[in-house]
């Protein structure tokens, strides 16, 4: 019998912006305010985990993980 191993692809989302670009992202309509993306990105940059952010804003950890991915996709062109 052959052994089958499945490897999950892990992707590290890092957010690294110049200060002025970050201010522009927060003030602009790039992020969805109804989804609290502007609050979530601030907390991610300040080092909070998805679980901590979810508890803070009453979302599940998985919802914050999805929002983190969405924020990353929307803002990756602004990163250093």
CSV table of N, CA and C in Angstrom, one decimal:
chain,number,residue,atom,x,y,z
A,1,UNK,N,0.8,-1.2,0.0
A,1,UNK,CA,0.0,0.0,0.0
A,1,UNK,C,0.9,1.2,0.0
A,2,UNK,N,0.6,2.2,-0.9
A,2,UNK,CA,1.4,3.4,-1.0
A,2,UNK,C,0.9,4.4,0.1
A,3,UNK,N,1.8,5.2,0.6
A,3,UNK,CA,1.5,6.2,1.5
A,3,UNK,C,1.3,7.5,0.7
A,4,UNK,N,0.2,8.2,1.0
A,4,UNK,CA,-0.1,9.4,0.3
A,4,UNK,C,0.0,10.6,1.3
A,5,UNK,N,0.8,11.6,1.0
A,5,UNK,CA,1.0,12.7,1.9
A,5,UNK,C,0.5,14.0,1.2
A,6,UNK,N,-0.4,14.7,1.9
A,6,UNK,CA,-0.9,15.9,1.4
A,6,UNK,C,-0.3,17.1,2.1
A,7,UNK,N,0.3,18.0,1.4
A,7,UNK,CA,0.9,19.1,2.0
A,7,UNK,C,0.1,20.3,1.7
A,8,UNK,N,-0.3,21.0,2.8
A,8,UNK,CA,-1.1,22.2,2.6
A,8,UNK,C,-0.1,23.4,2.3
A,9,UNK,N,-0.5,24.2,1.4
A,9,UNK,CA,0.3,25.3,1.0
A,9,UNK,C,0.0,26.5,2.0
A,10,UNK,N,1.0,26.9,2.7
A,10,UNK,CA,0.9,28.0,3.7
A,10,UNK,C,1.4,29.3,3.0
A,11,UNK,N,0.6,30.3,3.1
A,11,UNK,CA,1.0,31.6,2.6
A,11,UNK,C,1.0,32.6,3.7
A,12,UNK,N,2.1,33.3,3.8
A,12,UNK,CA,2.2,34.3,4.8
A,12,UNK,C,1.8,35.7,4.2
A,13,UNK,N,0.8,36.3,4.8
A,13,UNK,CA,0.4,37.6,4.4
A,13,UNK,C,1.1,38.6,5.3
A,14,UNK,N,1.9,39.4,4.6
A,14,UNK,CA,2.6,40.5,5.3
A,14,UNK,C,2.2,41.8,4.7
A,15,UNK,N,2.1,42.8,5.6
A,15,UNK,CA,1.6,44.1,5.1
A,15,UNK,C,2.8,45.1,5.5
A,16,UNK,N,3.4,45.6,4.4
A,16,UNK,CA,4.5,46.5,4.6
A,16,UNK,C,4.3,47.7,3.7
A,17,UNK,N,3.9,48.8,4.2
A,17,UNK,CA,3.6,50.0,3.4
A,17,UNK,C,4.5,51.2,3.9
A,18,UNK,N,4.8,52.1,3.0
A,18,UNK,CA,5.3,53.4,3.5
A,18,UNK,C,4.2,54.1,4.2
A,19,UNK,N,4.6,54.9,5.2
A,19,UNK,CA,3.6,55.6,6.0
A,19,UNK,C,2.6,56.4,5.3
A,20,UNK,N,3.0,57.2,4.3
A,20,UNK,CA,2.1,58.0,3.5
A,20,UNK,C,1.1,57.2,2.7
A,21,UNK,N,1.6,56.1,2.1
A,21,UNK,CA,0.7,55.2,1.4
A,21,UNK,C,-0.3,54.5,2.3
A,22,UNK,N,0.1,54.1,3.5
A,22,UNK,CA,-0.8,53.5,4.4
A,22,UNK,C,-1.9,54.5,4.8
A,23,UNK,N,-1.6,55.8,5.0
A,23,UNK,CA,-2.6,56.8,5.3
A,23,UNK,C,-3.5,56.9,4.1
A,24,UNK,N,-3.0,56.9,2.9
A,24,UNK,CA,-3.8,57.0,1.7
A,24,UNK,C,-4.8,55.8,1.6
A,25,UNK,N,-4.3,54.6,1.9
A,25,UNK,CA,-5.2,53.4,1.9
A,25,UNK,C,-6.3,53.5,2.9
A,26,UNK,N,-6.0,54.0,4.1
A,26,UNK,CA,-7.0,54.1,5.1
A,26,UNK,C,-8.1,55.2,4.8
A,27,UNK,N,-7.6,56.3,4.2
A,27,UNK,CA,-8.6,57.4,3.8
A,27,UNK,C,-9.4,57.1,2.6
A,28,UNK,N,-8.8,56.3,1.7
A,28,UNK,CA,-9.5,56.1,0.4
A,28,UNK,C,-10.6,55.1,0.4
A,29,UNK,N,-11.2,54.8,-0.7
A,29,UNK,CA,-12.2,53.8,-0.8
A,29,UNK,C,-11.7,52.4,-1.3
A,30,UNK,N,-10.4,52.2,-1.1
A,30,UNK,CA,-9.8,50.9,-1.5
A,30,UNK,C,-10.4,49.8,-0.6
A,31,UNK,N,-10.5,50.1,0.7
A,31,UNK,CA,-11.0,49.1,1.6
A,31,UNK,C,-12.5,49.3,1.9
A,32,UNK,N,-13.2,48.2,2.1
A,32,UNK,CA,-14.6,48.2,2.4
A,32,UNK,C,-14.9,48.5,3.8
A,33,UNK,N,-15.4,49.6,4.1
A,33,UNK,CA,-15.7,50.0,5.5
A,33,UNK,C,-16.8,49.2,6.1
A,34,UNK,N,-17.8,48.7,5.3
A,34,UNK,CA,-18.9,47.9,5.8
A,34,UNK,C,-18.3,46.5,6.4
A,35,UNK,N,-17.2,46.1,5.8
A,35,UNK,CA,-16.6,44.8,6.3
A,35,UNK,C,-15.5,45.1,7.3
A,36,UNK,N,-15.4,46.4,7.8
A,36,UNK,CA,-14.4,46.8,8.8
A,36,UNK,C,-13.0,46.5,8.3
A,37,UNK,N,-12.7,46.5,7.0
A,37,UNK,CA,-11.4,46.3,6.5
A,37,UNK,C,-10.3,47.3,7.0
A,38,UNK,N,-10.7,48.5,7.1
A,38,UNK,CA,-9.8,49.6,7.6
A,38,UNK,C,-9.4,49.3,9.1
A,39,UNK,N,-10.3,48.8,9.9
A,39,UNK,CA,-10.0,48.5,11.3
A,39,UNK,C,-9.1,47.2,11.3
A,40,UNK,N,-9.4,46.2,10.5
A,40,UNK,CA,-8.7,45.0,10.5
A,40,UNK,C,-7.3,45.2,10.1
A,41,UNK,N,-7.0,46.0,9.0
A,41,UNK,CA,-5.7,46.2,8.6
A,41,UNK,C,-4.8,46.9,9.6
A,42,UNK,N,-5.4,47.8,10.4
A,42,UNK,CA,-4.7,48.5,11.4
A,42,UNK,C,-4.3,47.5,12.5
A,43,UNK,N,-5.2,46.6,12.9
A,43,UNK,CA,-4.9,45.6,13.9
A,43,UNK,C,-3.9,44.6,13.4
A,44,UNK,N,-3.9,44.2,12.1
A,44,UNK,CA,-3.0,43.3,11.6
A,44,UNK,C,-1.6,43.9,11.6
A,45,UNK,N,-1.5,45.1,11.2
A,45,UNK,CA,-0.2,45.8,11.2
A,45,UNK,C,0.4,45.9,12.7
A,46,UNK,N,-0.5,46.1,13.6
A,46,UNK,CA,-0.1,46.2,15.0
A,46,UNK,C,0.2,44.9,15.7
A,47,UNK,N,0.1,43.8,14.9
A,47,UNK,CA,0.5,42.5,15.4
A,47,UNK,C,-0.6,41.6,16.0
A,48,UNK,N,-1.8,42.0,16.0
A,48,UNK,CA,-2.9,41.2,16.5
A,48,UNK,C,-3.1,39.9,15.6
A,49,UNK,N,-3.5,38.8,16.2
A,49,UNK,CA,-3.8,37.6,15.5
A,49,UNK,C,-5.2,37.7,14.9
A,50,UNK,N,-5.5,36.8,13.9
A,50,UNK,CA,-6.9,36.8,13.4
A,50,UNK,C,-7.9,36.4,14.5
A,51,UNK,N,-7.5,35.6,15.4
A,51,UNK,CA,-8.4,35.2,16.5
A,51,UNK,C,-8.7,36.4,17.4
A,52,UNK,N,-7.7,37.1,17.7
A,52,UNK,CA,-7.9,38.3,18.6
A,52,UNK,C,-8.7,39.4,17.9
A,53,UNK,N,-8.5,39.6,16.6
A,53,UNK,CA,-9.3,40.6,15.9
A,53,UNK,C,-10.7,40.1,15.8
A,54,UNK,N,-10.9,38.9,15.5
A,54,UNK,CA,-12.3,38.3,15.4
A,54,UNK,C,-13.0,38.5,16.7
A,55,UNK,N,-12.4,38.3,17.8
A,55,UNK,CA,-13.0,38.5,19.1
A,55,UNK,C,-13.3,40.0,19.4
A,56,UNK,N,-12.4,40.8,18.9
A,56,UNK,CA,-12.6,42.3,19.1
A,56,UNK,C,-13.8,42.8,18.4
A,57,UNK,N,-14.0,42.3,17.1
A,57,UNK,CA,-15.1,42.9,16.3
A,57,UNK,C,-16.3,41.9,16.1
A,58,UNK,N,-16.2,40.8,16.9
A,58,UNK,CA,-17.3,39.9,16.9
A,58,UNK,C,-17.5,39.1,15.5
A,59,UNK,N,-16.4,38.7,15.0
A,59,UNK,CA,-16.3,37.9,13.8
A,59,UNK,C,-15.6,36.6,14.1
A,60,UNK,N,-15.8,35.6,13.3
A,60,UNK,CA,-15.1,34.3,13.5
A,60,UNK,C,-13.6,34.5,13.0
A,61,UNK,N,-12.8,33.7,13.5
A,61,UNK,CA,-11.4,33.7,13.1
A,61,UNK,C,-11.3,33.5,11.6
A,62,UNK,N,-12.1,32.6,11.0
A,62,UNK,CA,-12.0,32.3,9.6
A,62,UNK,C,-12.5,33.5,8.8
A,63,UNK,N,-13.4,34.3,9.3
A,63,UNK,CA,-13.9,35.5,8.6
A,63,UNK,C,-12.7,36.5,8.5
A,64,UNK,N,-12.0,36.6,9.6
A,64,UNK,CA,-10.9,37.6,9.6
A,64,UNK,C,-9.8,37.1,8.6
A,65,UNK,N,-9.5,35.8,8.6
A,65,UNK,CA,-8.6,35.2,7.7
A,65,UNK,C,-8.9,35.5,6.2
A,66,UNK,N,-10.2,35.4,5.9
A,66,UNK,CA,-10.7,35.7,4.5
A,66,UNK,C,-10.6,37.2,4.3
A,67,UNK,N,-10.9,38.1,5.2
A,67,UNK,CA,-10.7,39.5,5.1
A,67,UNK,C,-9.3,39.9,4.9
A,68,UNK,N,-8.4,39.2,5.6
A,68,UNK,CA,-7.0,39.5,5.5
A,68,UNK,C,-6.5,39.2,4.1
A,69,UNK,N,-7.0,38.1,3.5
A,69,UNK,CA,-6.6,37.8,2.2
A,69,UNK,C,-7.2,38.8,1.2
A,70,UNK,N,-8.4,39.2,1.4
A,70,UNK,CA,-9.0,40.3,0.5
A,70,UNK,C,-8.3,41.6,0.6
A,71,UNK,N,-7.9,42.0,1.8
A,71,UNK,CA,-7.1,43.2,2.0
A,71,UNK,C,-5.8,43.1,1.3
A,72,UNK,N,-5.1,42.0,1.5
A,72,UNK,CA,-3.8,41.8,0.8
A,72,UNK,C,-4.0,41.9,-0.7
A,73,UNK,N,-5.0,41.3,-1.3
A,73,UNK,CA,-5.1,41.3,-2.7
A,73,UNK,C,-5.4,42.8,-3.2
A,74,UNK,N,-6.2,43.5,-2.4
A,74,UNK,CA,-6.5,44.9,-2.8
A,74,UNK,C,-5.3,45.9,-2.6
A,75,UNK,N,-4.4,45.6,-1.7
A,75,UNK,CA,-3.4,46.5,-1.4
A,75,UNK,C,-2.0,46.1,-1.7
A,76,UNK,N,-1.8,44.9,-2.3
A,76,UNK,CA,-0.4,44.4,-2.5
A,76,UNK,C,0.4,45.3,-3.5
A,77,UNK,N,-0.3,46.0,-4.4
A,77,UNK,CA,0.5,46.9,-5.3
A,77,UNK,C,1.0,48.1,-4.6
A,78,UNK,N,0.6,48.4,-3.4
A,78,UNK,CA,1.1,49.6,-2.6
A,78,UNK,C,2.2,49.2,-1.7
A,79,UNK,N,2.5,47.9,-1.6
A,79,UNK,CA,3.6,47.5,-0.6
A,79,UNK,C,5.0,47.8,-1.1
A,80,UNK,N,5.9,47.9,-0.1
A,80,UNK,CA,7.3,48.1,-0.4
A,80,UNK,C,7.9,46.9,-1.0
